[in-house]
Coordinates of C-alpha atoms and ligand atoms in Angstrom, one line a residue:
M151 CA 144.7 -36.2 187.0
D152 CA 143.7 -34.7 190.3
T153 CA 140.1 -33.8 190.6
Q154 CA 139.4 -30.2 191.3
P155 CA 137.8 -29.5 194.7
A156 CA 134.4 -27.8 194.4
T157 CA 135.8 -24.5 195.7
G158 CA 133.6 -22.8 198.3
K159 CA 131.6 -26.0 199.1
I160 CA 134.2 -27.9 201.0
V161 CA 134.7 -27.9 204.7
T162 CA 138.2 -28.6 205.8
L163 CA 139.3 -29.9 209.2
T164 CA 141.0 -26.6 209.9
S165 CA 137.9 -24.5 209.0
H166 CA 135.6 -26.8 210.9
T167 CA 137.8 -26.6 214.0
L168 CA 138.0 -22.8 213.7
Q169 CA 134.2 -22.7 213.5
E170 CA 133.9 -24.8 216.7
Q171 CA 136.4 -22.5 218.4
A172 CA 134.4 -19.4 217.3
E173 CA 131.2 -21.0 218.8
L174 CA 133.0 -21.1 222.2
G175 CA 133.5 -17.3 222.0
S176 CA 135.9 -15.7 224.4
Q177 CA 136.4 -18.9 226.4
A178 CA 138.5 -20.4 223.6
T179 CA 142.2 -19.6 223.6
G180 CA 142.8 -21.3 220.2
D181 CA 145.5 -23.6 221.8
L182 CA 143.5 -26.8 221.1
T183 CA 142.9 -25.6 217.5
L184 CA 146.7 -25.2 217.1
L185 CA 147.3 -28.6 218.6
L186 CA 144.8 -30.2 216.2
T187 CA 146.6 -28.5 213.4
A188 CA 149.9 -30.1 214.5
I189 CA 148.2 -33.5 214.7
Q190 CA 146.8 -33.0 211.2
T191 CA 150.3 -32.3 210.0
T192 CA 151.7 -35.4 211.6
C193 CA 149.0 -37.5 209.9
K194 CA 149.7 -35.9 206.5
T195 CA 153.4 -36.5 206.9
I196 CA 152.9 -40.2 208.0
A197 CA 150.4 -40.7 205.2
M198 CA 152.9 -39.6 202.6
N199 CA 155.6 -41.9 204.0
V200 CA 153.2 -44.8 204.2
R201 CA 152.2 -44.3 200.5
R202 CA 155.8 -44.1 199.4
A203 CA 157.2 -46.6 201.8
R204 CA 158.2 -49.2 199.2
L205 CA 159.9 -46.5 197.1
L206 CA 161.7 -44.8 200.0
D207 CA 163.0 -48.1 201.4
L208 CA 161.0 -47.8 204.5
I209 CA 159.6 -51.4 204.4
G210 CA 160.8 -54.0 206.8
A211 CA 162.1 -54.5 210.3
A212 CA 164.3 -51.9 211.9
G213 CA 166.0 -54.7 213.8
T214 CA 165.1 -53.2 217.2
A215 CA 162.3 -53.7 219.7
N216 CA 160.7 -50.9 221.7
K217 CA 161.1 -51.0 225.4
T218 CA 157.5 -52.3 225.7
G219 CA 158.5 -55.5 223.9
D220 CA 157.3 -55.1 220.3
D221 CA 159.5 -55.5 217.3
Q222 CA 159.8 -52.2 215.5
K223 CA 159.5 -51.6 211.8
K224 CA 161.3 -48.7 210.0
L225 CA 158.0 -46.9 209.6
D226 CA 157.2 -47.3 213.3
I227 CA 160.4 -45.4 214.2
L228 CA 160.0 -42.7 211.6
S229 CA 156.3 -42.2 212.5
N230 CA 157.2 -41.8 216.1
E231 CA 159.9 -39.2 215.3
I232 CA 157.4 -37.3 213.2
M233 CA 154.9 -37.2 216.0
V234 CA 157.2 -36.3 218.8
N235 CA 159.0 -33.6 216.9
T236 CA 155.9 -32.0 215.3
L237 CA 153.9 -32.1 218.6
R238 CA 156.8 -30.6 220.5
Q239 CA 157.3 -27.8 218.0
S240 CA 153.6 -27.0 218.1
G241 CA 154.3 -25.5 221.5
K242 CA 151.1 -26.9 222.8
T243 CA 152.2 -30.1 224.5
A244 CA 153.4 -30.6 228.1
V245 CA 153.5 -34.4 228.2
M246 CA 153.7 -37.1 225.5
V247 CA 153.3 -40.8 225.8
S248 CA 154.1 -43.0 222.8
E249 CA 153.8 -46.7 222.3
E250 CA 157.4 -46.5 221.1
D251 CA 158.9 -44.8 224.1
E252 CA 159.2 -46.5 227.5
E253 CA 159.0 -43.3 229.5
A254 CA 156.6 -40.4 229.2
I255 CA 158.2 -37.3 227.5
I256 CA 157.9 -34.2 229.6
V257 CA 158.3 -31.0 227.5
E258 CA 160.6 -28.9 229.7
D259 CA 161.7 -26.1 227.4
M260 CA 160.2 -23.1 225.8
Y261 CA 157.9 -25.3 223.7
R262 CA 155.9 -26.3 226.8
G263 CA 152.1 -26.1 226.3
K264 CA 149.0 -27.2 228.2
Y265 CA 148.1 -30.5 226.7
A266 CA 149.2 -34.1 227.1
V267 CA 149.0 -36.3 224.0
V268 CA 149.0 -40.1 224.2
F269 CA 149.6 -41.9 220.9
D270 CA 150.4 -45.0 218.9
P271 CA 152.2 -43.4 216.0
L272 CA 151.7 -46.3 213.6
D273 CA 149.3 -49.1 214.7
G274 CA 149.0 -52.4 212.9
S275 CA 152.7 -53.2 212.5
S276 CA 152.1 -56.7 211.2
N277 CA 150.3 -55.2 208.2
I278 CA 152.9 -52.6 207.2
D279 CA 154.9 -54.7 204.7
A280 CA 151.9 -56.0 202.9
G281 CA 150.5 -52.5 202.2
V282 CA 147.3 -53.3 204.3
N283 CA 145.6 -50.5 206.2
I284 CA 147.4 -49.1 209.2
G285 CA 146.9 -46.0 211.3
T286 CA 147.8 -43.5 214.0
I287 CA 145.7 -43.4 217.2
F288 CA 145.8 -40.4 219.6
G289 CA 144.1 -39.0 222.7
V290 CA 144.5 -35.6 224.4
Y291 CA 144.2 -34.6 228.0
K292 CA 144.3 -31.1 229.5
V293 CA 147.2 -30.7 231.9
E294 CA 146.5 -28.8 235.2
G295 CA 149.6 -27.7 237.1
Q296 CA 153.1 -29.0 236.7
P297 CA 153.4 -31.5 233.8
S298 CA 154.1 -35.0 235.0
V299 CA 153.1 -38.5 234.1
E300 CA 150.1 -38.1 236.4
A301 CA 148.5 -36.0 233.7
V302 CA 147.8 -39.1 231.6
L303 CA 147.1 -41.5 234.4
K304 CA 143.4 -40.6 234.2
P305 CA 140.3 -42.4 232.9
G306 CA 139.8 -42.1 229.1
R307 CA 136.5 -40.2 229.8
E308 CA 138.6 -37.2 230.8
M309 CA 140.2 -36.9 227.3
V310 CA 139.3 -33.7 225.5
V311 CA 140.1 -35.1 222.1
A312 CA 140.4 -38.6 220.7
G313 CA 141.0 -39.7 217.2
Y314 CA 142.7 -41.8 214.6
C315 CA 144.0 -41.5 211.1
M316 CA 143.7 -44.6 208.9
Y317 CA 146.1 -45.0 206.0
G318 CA 144.4 -47.1 203.3
S319 CA 142.9 -46.5 199.9
S320 CA 142.4 -43.0 201.3
S321 CA 143.7 -41.4 204.5
N322 CA 140.8 -40.8 206.9
L323 CA 141.0 -38.8 210.0
V324 CA 138.2 -39.5 212.5
I325 CA 138.0 -37.3 215.5
S326 CA 135.9 -36.3 218.5
T327 CA 136.2 -33.3 220.7
G328 CA 133.4 -34.7 222.9
K329 CA 130.5 -33.5 220.7
G330 CA 130.0 -36.4 218.4
V331 CA 132.4 -37.8 215.8
N332 CA 133.4 -36.4 212.4
G333 CA 135.4 -38.1 209.7
Y334 CA 137.6 -36.2 207.2
T335 CA 139.3 -37.6 204.0
L336 CA 142.7 -36.3 202.9
D337 CA 142.5 -34.7 199.4
N338 CA 146.1 -35.2 198.2
G339 CA 145.5 -32.6 195.5
I340 CA 145.2 -29.7 198.0
G341 CA 146.7 -31.3 201.1
E342 CA 143.7 -30.8 203.2
F343 CA 141.4 -33.1 205.2
I344 CA 137.9 -32.6 203.9
L345 CA 134.8 -33.2 206.0
T346 CA 133.3 -36.3 204.3
H347 CA 131.6 -38.1 207.3
P348 CA 129.8 -35.5 209.5
D349 CA 128.3 -36.8 212.7
I350 CA 129.1 -40.5 212.4
R351 CA 126.5 -42.6 214.2
I352 CA 127.2 -46.3 214.7
P353 CA 124.2 -48.6 214.0
S354 CA 122.7 -49.9 217.3
R355 CA 123.2 -53.5 216.1
G356 CA 125.4 -54.9 213.4
K357 CA 126.0 -58.1 211.5
I358 CA 129.8 -58.4 211.6
Y359 CA 132.1 -59.7 214.3
S360 CA 135.9 -59.0 214.3
F361 CA 138.0 -61.1 216.5
N362 CA 141.3 -63.0 216.0
E363 CA 139.8 -66.4 216.4
G364 CA 143.2 -67.9 216.1
N365 CA 143.3 -67.2 219.8
A366 CA 140.1 -69.2 220.5
L367 CA 141.9 -71.9 222.3
F368 CA 142.8 -69.4 225.0
F369 CA 139.4 -67.5 225.2
D370 CA 137.5 -67.5 228.4
E371 CA 134.0 -69.0 228.7
P372 CA 132.0 -65.8 228.3
T373 CA 133.9 -64.9 225.1
K374 CA 133.5 -68.5 223.7
K375 CA 129.8 -68.5 224.6
Y376 CA 129.2 -65.1 223.0
L377 CA 130.9 -66.1 219.8
E378 CA 128.9 -69.4 219.7
S379 CA 125.7 -67.3 220.0
I380 CA 126.5 -65.2 217.0
K381 CA 127.9 -68.0 214.8
Y382 CA 125.1 -70.5 215.6
P383 CA 122.1 -68.3 216.4
S384 CA 118.6 -69.6 216.8
N385 CA 117.3 -67.5 213.9
N386 CA 119.8 -69.1 211.5
K387 CA 121.3 -65.7 210.6
P388 CA 124.9 -65.9 211.7
Y389 CA 127.2 -62.8 211.8
S390 CA 129.9 -62.4 209.1
A391 CA 133.5 -62.4 210.1
R392 CA 135.9 -59.6 209.1
Y393 CA 139.3 -59.2 210.8
I394 CA 142.0 -57.1 209.3
G395 CA 144.4 -57.2 212.3
S396 CA 144.8 -53.4 212.3
M397 CA 142.8 -51.9 215.1
V398 CA 142.3 -48.7 213.2
A399 CA 140.9 -50.4 210.2
D400 CA 138.7 -52.8 212.2
V401 CA 137.3 -50.0 214.3
H402 CA 136.8 -47.8 211.3
R403 CA 134.6 -50.4 209.6
T404 CA 132.8 -51.1 212.9
L405 CA 132.0 -47.4 213.3
L406 CA 130.6 -47.1 209.7
Y407 CA 128.9 -50.5 209.3
G408 CA 128.2 -51.5 213.0
G409 CA 129.0 -54.9 214.6
I410 CA 131.6 -55.8 217.2
F411 CA 135.4 -55.7 217.4
G412 CA 137.0 -57.7 220.2
Y413 CA 140.5 -58.4 221.5
P414 CA 139.7 -60.0 224.9
A415 CA 142.1 -60.8 227.7
D416 CA 142.6 -64.5 227.6
K417 CA 144.6 -67.4 229.1
K418 CA 147.6 -66.4 227.1
S419 CA 147.4 -62.6 227.3
K420 CA 146.0 -62.3 230.8
S421 CA 145.7 -58.5 230.6
G422 CA 144.8 -58.4 226.9
K423 CA 147.1 -57.3 224.1
L424 CA 146.0 -53.8 223.3
R425 CA 147.2 -50.8 225.2
L426 CA 144.7 -48.9 227.3
L427 CA 146.0 -45.3 227.0
Y428 CA 146.6 -44.9 223.3
E429 CA 144.6 -47.8 221.8
G430 CA 141.7 -48.6 224.1
Y431 CA 140.7 -45.2 225.4
P432 CA 140.7 -43.2 222.1
M433 CA 138.8 -45.9 220.3
A434 CA 136.3 -46.4 223.2
Y435 CA 135.8 -42.6 223.3
L436 CA 135.0 -42.4 219.6
V437 CA 132.7 -45.4 219.7
E438 CA 130.8 -44.0 222.7
Q439 CA 130.6 -40.5 221.1
A440 CA 129.1 -42.3 218.0
G441 CA 126.4 -43.9 220.1
G442 CA 128.2 -47.3 220.7
L443 CA 129.8 -48.9 223.7
A444 CA 133.3 -50.2 224.8
I445 CA 133.9 -52.6 227.7
D446 CA 136.6 -54.8 229.0
G447 CA 134.1 -57.5 230.1
K448 CA 133.8 -56.2 233.6
G449 CA 132.9 -52.5 232.9
N450 CA 133.2 -49.5 230.7
I451 CA 136.7 -49.0 229.2
L452 CA 136.5 -45.3 229.7
D453 CA 136.0 -45.6 233.5
I454 CA 139.2 -47.7 234.1
V455 CA 141.7 -45.7 236.2
P456 CA 145.1 -46.5 234.7
T457 CA 148.2 -47.1 236.9
Q458 CA 150.8 -47.5 234.2
I459 CA 151.3 -45.7 230.9
H460 CA 151.7 -48.8 228.8
Q461 CA 149.1 -51.0 230.6
R462 CA 147.1 -53.4 228.5
T463 CA 143.4 -54.1 228.4
G464 CA 140.9 -56.6 227.0
I465 CA 138.3 -54.8 224.8
F466 CA 135.0 -55.3 223.1
L467 CA 133.6 -52.3 221.3
G468 CA 131.1 -51.4 218.7
S469 CA 127.3 -51.4 218.3
K470 CA 125.6 -50.8 221.7
E471 CA 123.3 -53.9 221.5
D472 CA 126.1 -56.2 220.4
V473 CA 128.4 -55.1 223.2
E474 CA 125.6 -55.4 225.7
D475 CA 125.2 -59.0 224.6
V476 CA 128.8 -59.7 225.5
A477 CA 128.3 -57.9 228.8
K478 CA 125.4 -60.3 229.6
F479 CA 127.6 -63.4 229.1
Y480 CA 130.2 -61.9 231.5
K481 CA 127.5 -61.0 234.0
E482 CA 126.1 -64.6 234.0
A483 CA 129.6 -65.9 234.5
Ligands
AHM744 P1 150.8 -53.1 217.3 O1 150.6 -51.9 218.2 O2 152.1 -53.8 217.6 O3 150.6 -52.8 215.8 O4 149.7 -54.1 217.8 C1 148.3 -53.7 217.8 C2 147.6 -54.5 216.7 C3 146.2 -53.9 216.5 O5 146.2 -52.9 215.5 C4 145.4 -55.1 216.2 O6 144.0 -54.9 216.6 C5 146.0 -56.2 216.9 O7 147.3 -55.8 217.2 C6 146.1 -57.4 216.1 O8 146.8 -58.4 216.8 P2 146.9 -59.9 216.3 O9 147.9 -59.9 215.2 O10 147.3 -60.7 217.5 O11 145.5 -60.3 215.8
MG745 MG1 149.6 -50.4 218.5

């Protein structure tokens, strides 16, 4: 039986966003609030399909690869359609960049709005068929002037919103509009995201590391030395390993518990595996807004100026002191 929400005491994402809009007074047009409502809708729709994927015959490969080289699952394709259609219909987007589409989508018609949205509709493809946590990642830029791909070839620091929705034992939408990070949990009974994690702050140091160590053979020296330092520390208190293989889930845990998540560039993936625009930037933005740090080894992820929409990056993110430790090894090298 569904639990009854404590009426009057809950704060929904919609009411919270409207409250923030009201605080801005006459400066606010409400456009961003409506865009966030559309993003919420996509997350609820994808969440429902993820939950029922086995029953709706949505499990398995679609037998296609996207133009950026990844094999697609049925749910990848469906999630992309949900995002593109819902965001277009919101009337608030001018440009969309999806992991699943080779080219940026320019909204030419009557639906054109003022925002550019970059997204990975369903991240963590390798975990879909096993029912392990997966998620949607997104970032939003304001578009000045005529919409073009240039609108999203900007450092992540210029995003006006970043977030993800994790589909797991519950659906969690974690979002920042540049004033800290809030987390909302979907109440399936009323179909609303409820504020459950106000003002998330990442611990300044953690005890968990999250890397795919199956790639250790290819890691560069600074990464290898850093991992040695936390696995064989002089204080005999090694870090614990946790690696889900879904960035959304690994970052979610890192935000709440602290520690470090890394997917470095290495000898095999020279530019890294993860995508800068719709994986690296939104996660780096959230982590920084929560008091943590995200680097690629050389510098802050959010300061990288992108040249291509699907460009990749190496990444280390999480508790500030843990990420600063990695930075020291790169500096020494
Ligand atoms: P995807 O966009 O094809 O799902 O790939 C991204 C995922 C991330 O969620 C995760 O951090 C990483 O790939 C895991 O990669 P690996 O399986 O190499 O450890
Ligand atoms: Mg992805």
